[in-house]
Structure formats: C-alpha cells, structure tokens
CSV table of C-alpha atoms in Angstrom, one decimal:
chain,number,residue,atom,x,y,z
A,1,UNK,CA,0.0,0.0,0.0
A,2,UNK,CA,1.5,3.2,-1.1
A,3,UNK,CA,1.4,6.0,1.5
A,4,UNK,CA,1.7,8.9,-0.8
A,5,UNK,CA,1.4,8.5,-4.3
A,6,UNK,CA,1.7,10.4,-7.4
A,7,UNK,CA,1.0,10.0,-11.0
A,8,UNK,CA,2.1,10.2,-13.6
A,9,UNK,CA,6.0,9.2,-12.9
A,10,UNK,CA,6.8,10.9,-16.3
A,11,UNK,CA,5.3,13.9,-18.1
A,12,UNK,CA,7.0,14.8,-21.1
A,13,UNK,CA,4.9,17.7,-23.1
A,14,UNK,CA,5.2,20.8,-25.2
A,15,UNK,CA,6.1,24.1,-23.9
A,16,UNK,CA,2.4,26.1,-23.9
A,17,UNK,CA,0.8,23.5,-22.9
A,18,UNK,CA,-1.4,22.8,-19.4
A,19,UNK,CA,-0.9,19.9,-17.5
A,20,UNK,CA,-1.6,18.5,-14.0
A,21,UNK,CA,0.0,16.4,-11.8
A,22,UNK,CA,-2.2,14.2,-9.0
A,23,UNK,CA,-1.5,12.9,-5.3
A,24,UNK,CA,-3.2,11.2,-2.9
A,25,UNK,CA,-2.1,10.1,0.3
A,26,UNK,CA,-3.8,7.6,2.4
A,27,UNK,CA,-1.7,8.4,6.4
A,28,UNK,CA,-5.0,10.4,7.2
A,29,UNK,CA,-2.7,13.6,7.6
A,30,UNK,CA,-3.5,16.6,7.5
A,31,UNK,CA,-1.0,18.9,5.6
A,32,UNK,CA,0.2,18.3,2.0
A,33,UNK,CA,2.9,19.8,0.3
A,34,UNK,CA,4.4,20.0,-3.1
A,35,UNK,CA,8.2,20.5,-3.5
A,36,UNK,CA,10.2,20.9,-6.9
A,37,UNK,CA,14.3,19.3,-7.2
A,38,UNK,CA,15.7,21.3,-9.8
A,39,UNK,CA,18.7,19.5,-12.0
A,40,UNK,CA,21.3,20.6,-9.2
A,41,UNK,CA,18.8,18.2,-6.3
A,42,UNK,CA,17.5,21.4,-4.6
A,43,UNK,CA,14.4,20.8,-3.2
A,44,UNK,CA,12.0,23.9,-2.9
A,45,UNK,CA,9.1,24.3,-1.0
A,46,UNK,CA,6.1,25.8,-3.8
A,47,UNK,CA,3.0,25.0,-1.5
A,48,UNK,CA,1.7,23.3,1.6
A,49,UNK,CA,-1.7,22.8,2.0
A,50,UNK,CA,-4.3,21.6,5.1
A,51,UNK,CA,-8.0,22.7,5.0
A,52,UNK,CA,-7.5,25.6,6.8
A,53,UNK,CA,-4.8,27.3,5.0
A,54,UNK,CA,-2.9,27.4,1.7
A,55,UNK,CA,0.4,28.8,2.3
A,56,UNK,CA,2.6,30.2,-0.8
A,57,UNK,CA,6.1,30.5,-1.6
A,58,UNK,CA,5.8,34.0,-3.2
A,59,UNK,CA,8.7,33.2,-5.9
A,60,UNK,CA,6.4,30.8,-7.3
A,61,UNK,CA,5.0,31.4,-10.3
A,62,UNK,CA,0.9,31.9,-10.5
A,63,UNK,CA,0.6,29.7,-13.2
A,64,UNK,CA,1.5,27.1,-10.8
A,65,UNK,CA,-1.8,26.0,-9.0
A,66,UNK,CA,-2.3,23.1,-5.9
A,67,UNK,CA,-6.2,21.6,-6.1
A,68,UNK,CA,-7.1,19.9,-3.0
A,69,UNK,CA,-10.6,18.4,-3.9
A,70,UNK,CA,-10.6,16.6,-0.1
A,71,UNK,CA,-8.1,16.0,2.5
A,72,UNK,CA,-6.5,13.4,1.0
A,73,UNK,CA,-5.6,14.6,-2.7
A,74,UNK,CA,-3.3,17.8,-3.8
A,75,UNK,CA,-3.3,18.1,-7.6
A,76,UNK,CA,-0.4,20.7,-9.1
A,77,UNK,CA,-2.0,22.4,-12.5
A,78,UNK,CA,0.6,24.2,-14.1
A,79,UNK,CA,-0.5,26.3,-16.9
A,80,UNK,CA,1.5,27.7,-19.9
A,81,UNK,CA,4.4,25.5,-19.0
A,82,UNK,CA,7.7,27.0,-19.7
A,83,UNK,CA,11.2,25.3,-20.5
A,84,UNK,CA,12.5,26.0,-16.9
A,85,UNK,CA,9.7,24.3,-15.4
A,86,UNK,CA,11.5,20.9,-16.1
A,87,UNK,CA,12.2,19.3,-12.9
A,88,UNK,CA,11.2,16.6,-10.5
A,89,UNK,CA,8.0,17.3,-8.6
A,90,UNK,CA,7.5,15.4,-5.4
A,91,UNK,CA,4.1,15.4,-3.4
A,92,UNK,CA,4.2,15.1,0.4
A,93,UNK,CA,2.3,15.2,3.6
A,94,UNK,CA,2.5,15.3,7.1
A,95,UNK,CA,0.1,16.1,10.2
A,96,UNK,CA,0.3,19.6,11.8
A,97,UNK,CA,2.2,20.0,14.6
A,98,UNK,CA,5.2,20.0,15.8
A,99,UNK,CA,8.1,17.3,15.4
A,100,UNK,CA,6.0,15.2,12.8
A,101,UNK,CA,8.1,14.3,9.9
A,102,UNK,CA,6.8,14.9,6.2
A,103,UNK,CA,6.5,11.3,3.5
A,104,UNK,CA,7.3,11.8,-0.3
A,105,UNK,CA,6.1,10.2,-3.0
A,106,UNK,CA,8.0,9.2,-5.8
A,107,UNK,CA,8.5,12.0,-7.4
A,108,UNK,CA,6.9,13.1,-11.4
A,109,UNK,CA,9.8,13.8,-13.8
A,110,UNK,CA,8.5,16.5,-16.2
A,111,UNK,CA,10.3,17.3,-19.4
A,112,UNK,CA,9.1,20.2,-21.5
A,113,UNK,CA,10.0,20.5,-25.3
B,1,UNK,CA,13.1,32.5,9.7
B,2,UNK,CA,14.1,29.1,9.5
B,3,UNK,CA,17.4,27.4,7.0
B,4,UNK,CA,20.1,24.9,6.8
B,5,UNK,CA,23.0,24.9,5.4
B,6,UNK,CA,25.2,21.7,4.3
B,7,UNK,CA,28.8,22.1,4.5
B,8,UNK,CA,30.2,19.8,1.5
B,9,UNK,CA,27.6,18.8,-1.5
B,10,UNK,CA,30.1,16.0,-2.2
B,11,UNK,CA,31.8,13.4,0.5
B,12,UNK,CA,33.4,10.4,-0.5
B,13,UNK,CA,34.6,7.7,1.8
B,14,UNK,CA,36.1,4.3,1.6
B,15,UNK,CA,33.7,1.2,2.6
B,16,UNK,CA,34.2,0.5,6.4
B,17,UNK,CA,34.9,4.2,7.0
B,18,UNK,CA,33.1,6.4,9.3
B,19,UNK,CA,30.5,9.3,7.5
B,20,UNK,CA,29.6,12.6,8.7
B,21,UNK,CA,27.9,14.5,6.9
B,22,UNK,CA,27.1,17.9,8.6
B,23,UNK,CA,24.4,20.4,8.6
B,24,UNK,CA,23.7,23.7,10.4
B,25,UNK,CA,20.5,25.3,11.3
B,26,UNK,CA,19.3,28.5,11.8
B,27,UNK,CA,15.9,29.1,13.8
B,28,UNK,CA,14.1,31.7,15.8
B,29,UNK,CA,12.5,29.6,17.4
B,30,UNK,CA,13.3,25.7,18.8
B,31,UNK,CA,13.5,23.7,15.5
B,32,UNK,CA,12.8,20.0,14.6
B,33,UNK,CA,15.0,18.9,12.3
B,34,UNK,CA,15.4,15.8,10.0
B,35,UNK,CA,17.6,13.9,8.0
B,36,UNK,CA,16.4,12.1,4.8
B,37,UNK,CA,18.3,10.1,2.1
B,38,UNK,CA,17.3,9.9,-1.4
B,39,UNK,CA,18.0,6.8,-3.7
B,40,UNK,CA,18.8,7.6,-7.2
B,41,UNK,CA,15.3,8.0,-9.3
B,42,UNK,CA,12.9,7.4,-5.9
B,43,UNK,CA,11.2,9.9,-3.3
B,44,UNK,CA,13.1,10.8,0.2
B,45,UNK,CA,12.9,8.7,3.3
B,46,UNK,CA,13.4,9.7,7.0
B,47,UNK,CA,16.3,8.1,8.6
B,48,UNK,CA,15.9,10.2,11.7
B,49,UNK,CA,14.4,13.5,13.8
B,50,UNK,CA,15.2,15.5,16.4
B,51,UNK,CA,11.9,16.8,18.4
B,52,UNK,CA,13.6,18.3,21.2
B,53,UNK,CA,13.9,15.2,23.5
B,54,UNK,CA,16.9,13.1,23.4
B,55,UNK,CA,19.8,15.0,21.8
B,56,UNK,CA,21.5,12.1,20.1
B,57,UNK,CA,19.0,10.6,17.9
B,58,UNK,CA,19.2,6.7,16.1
B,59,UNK,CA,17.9,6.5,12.8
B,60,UNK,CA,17.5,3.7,10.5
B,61,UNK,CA,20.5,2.0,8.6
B,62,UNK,CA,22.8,2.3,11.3
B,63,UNK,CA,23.2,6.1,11.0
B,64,UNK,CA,22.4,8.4,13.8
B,65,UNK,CA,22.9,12.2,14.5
B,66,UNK,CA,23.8,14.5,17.7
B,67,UNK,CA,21.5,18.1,18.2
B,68,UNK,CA,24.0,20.9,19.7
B,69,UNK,CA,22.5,23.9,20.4
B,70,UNK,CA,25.7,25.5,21.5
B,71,UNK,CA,26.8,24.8,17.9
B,72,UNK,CA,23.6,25.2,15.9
B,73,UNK,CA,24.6,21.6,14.7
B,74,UNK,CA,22.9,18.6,13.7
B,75,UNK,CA,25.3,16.3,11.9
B,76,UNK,CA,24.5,12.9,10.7
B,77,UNK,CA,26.7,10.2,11.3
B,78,UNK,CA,27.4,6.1,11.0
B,79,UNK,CA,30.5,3.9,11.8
B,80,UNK,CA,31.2,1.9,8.6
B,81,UNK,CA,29.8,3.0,5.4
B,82,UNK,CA,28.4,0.3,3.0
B,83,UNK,CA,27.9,0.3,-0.5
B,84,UNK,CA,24.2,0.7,0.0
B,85,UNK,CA,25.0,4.1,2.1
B,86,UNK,CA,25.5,5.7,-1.6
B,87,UNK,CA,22.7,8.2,-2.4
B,88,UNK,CA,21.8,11.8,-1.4
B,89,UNK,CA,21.4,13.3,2.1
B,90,UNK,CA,19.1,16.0,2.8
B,91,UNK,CA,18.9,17.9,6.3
B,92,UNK,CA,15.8,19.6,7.0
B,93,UNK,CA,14.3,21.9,9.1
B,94,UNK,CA,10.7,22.6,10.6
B,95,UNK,CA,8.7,24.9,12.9
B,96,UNK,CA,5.4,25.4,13.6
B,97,UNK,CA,5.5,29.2,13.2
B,98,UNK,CA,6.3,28.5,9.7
B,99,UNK,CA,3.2,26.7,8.8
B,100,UNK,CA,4.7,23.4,9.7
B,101,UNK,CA,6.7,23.6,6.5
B,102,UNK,CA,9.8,22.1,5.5
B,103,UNK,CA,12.9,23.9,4.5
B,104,UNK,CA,15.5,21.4,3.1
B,105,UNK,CA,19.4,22.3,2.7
B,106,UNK,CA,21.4,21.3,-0.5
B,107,UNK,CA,22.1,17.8,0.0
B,108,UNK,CA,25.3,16.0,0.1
B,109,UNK,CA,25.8,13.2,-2.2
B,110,UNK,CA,27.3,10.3,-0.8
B,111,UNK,CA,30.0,8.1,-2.5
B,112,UNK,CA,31.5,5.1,-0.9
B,113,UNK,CA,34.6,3.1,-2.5
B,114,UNK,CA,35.1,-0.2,-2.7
C-alpha cells in the first residue's frame, strides 16, 4: 500500500501546454505539500496545503496551482508551462504540529519540449 | 526564519569508513529537524528526527545524528559506510510558526569506495 502517491512518474509535453499532476495520500494527515528538485537536487518548498490554510512560496509562479478536492488529494495544474519548469516534482504530507516528519512520493519527472 | 545549510555537496569515503555528513540550522525559534536520504530515481525517506527530547538521535541503517545547540549543529553520522550508504542526504528543518513547512538544505551526495 502506497502512502503517498503520485502520478504520472513521467510527463513529457510541449512548452504552452497545461498539464496537472495528482497525489493522494492515504496516512489520514492533514497537511500536503508540493516540493520541486531542480537538475542541481535542490528541493524547494512551492506549497503546503491543510483545510485551513494554503500557504505560498511567493517566488512561485501563479501559473502554478495546488487543487485539493478533499483532504487526502493535492493536484499541481501548471499552466503555460515553460522550459525552466523541467524538474522533478515530489508530493508530500505530514500532520500539523510539531516534530511530525513529512512522506514523499515518488517524485513526477516533467520534461518540456 | 528558519534554514540549513550543508557544508560539502560531495563526500566520498572508503567502505568500512566512518560518514559525517554535517548540517547547520538557523531558527528563531526551537526547531525540529530531520535527516532524509534519497536513492537515485525514488522519493526521500526519513532516517531520523530531532523533536527536542533526546539530543543524540538513532535512525534507521545504522546512521544516527547529535543536536548541539551551543553549535547550531545537527550532523548525521554512521561507523562503517556500506555500499548501500551511496545516495543523497538531505537535512531539513521545521517549525510550527512557519506553517509546519519544511525547508530542506542542498544535499550531500554520498560516494562510498570499494
């Protein structure tokens, strides 16, 4: 049973284009995240995410999007996607509070052409 | 405002050998902070956390890590490397002030030789 899982694992696509990337996580926590690794392994916080609140890393572009249709889903819609946007995206989630440590998913490789 | 900052992006050491790999925080506040690896093509996995109870902390794999305040200092450490210790190591930092999120350093890739 996968604890946090995203699809697809590979998104190759056109610059222009729109495209969305799912995750669902069955932990029953509360807070969701999604994190992009750049070519050099940085990981960068873009969003995190609990039904209360929807925090922003303000150097994230607004044609970046999370979609949480219930606790246990945060979709990323990207819109007008741009050659720099190629990266690995990784899904996570955690409970709030203090201490609790956050679970990844696998990660979605997206190329754009 | 809460960061960490790995000293070295790449360590090598010879199978058998001890690793440290070492990362500094910087908090306002008390932080949590964790250590994850990362296998080549695959998500990150916890091998330990500090939640401000014991300082030395056991992960998983053999590795463990020491919190010093005095030094700002939470670096990760295990006896003898194995081949299998080969990946990338990620220190992290949290606090609830911050919305619980999670502010990763650089990494440090890990080589071991036969």
């Amino acid at each position: 049973d996968t604890a946090v899982s995203q699809t697809p694992k590979y998104l190759v696509t056109q610059m222009g284009n729109d495209k969305s990337i799912k995750c669902e996580q069955n932990l029953g926590h509360d807070t969701m995240y999604w994190y992009k690794q750049d070519s050099k392994k940085f990981l960068k916080i873009m969003f995190s995410y609990n039904n209360k609140e929807l925090i922003i890393n303000e150097t994230v572009p607004n044609r970046f999007s999370p979609k949480s249709p219930d606790k246990a889903h945060l979709n990323l819609h990207i819109n007008s996607l741009e050659l720099g946007d190629s990266a690995v995206y990784f899904c996570a989630s955690s409970l709030t509070g203090g201490g609790t440590e956050a679970f990844f998913g696998q990660g979605t490789r997206l190329t754009v052409v | 405002a809460q960061s960490v900052t790995q000293l070295g992006s790449h360590v090598s050491v010879s199978e058998g050998a001890l690793v440290l790999l070492r990362c500094n925080y910087s908090s306002s506040v008390p932080p949590y902070l964790f250590w994850y690896v990362q296998y080549p093509n695959q998500g990150l996995q916890l091998l330990l956390k500090y939640t401000s109870a014991a300082t030395l902390v056991k992960g998983i794999n053999g590795f463990e890590a020491e919190f010093k305040k005095s030094e700002t200092s939470f670096h990760l450490t295990k006896p003898s490397a194995h081949m299998s210790d080969a990946a990338e190591y990620f220190c992290a930092v949290s606090a609830p002030v911050t919305g619980n999120q999670f502010y990763f350093g650089t990494g440090t890739s890990l080589t071991v030789i036969p």
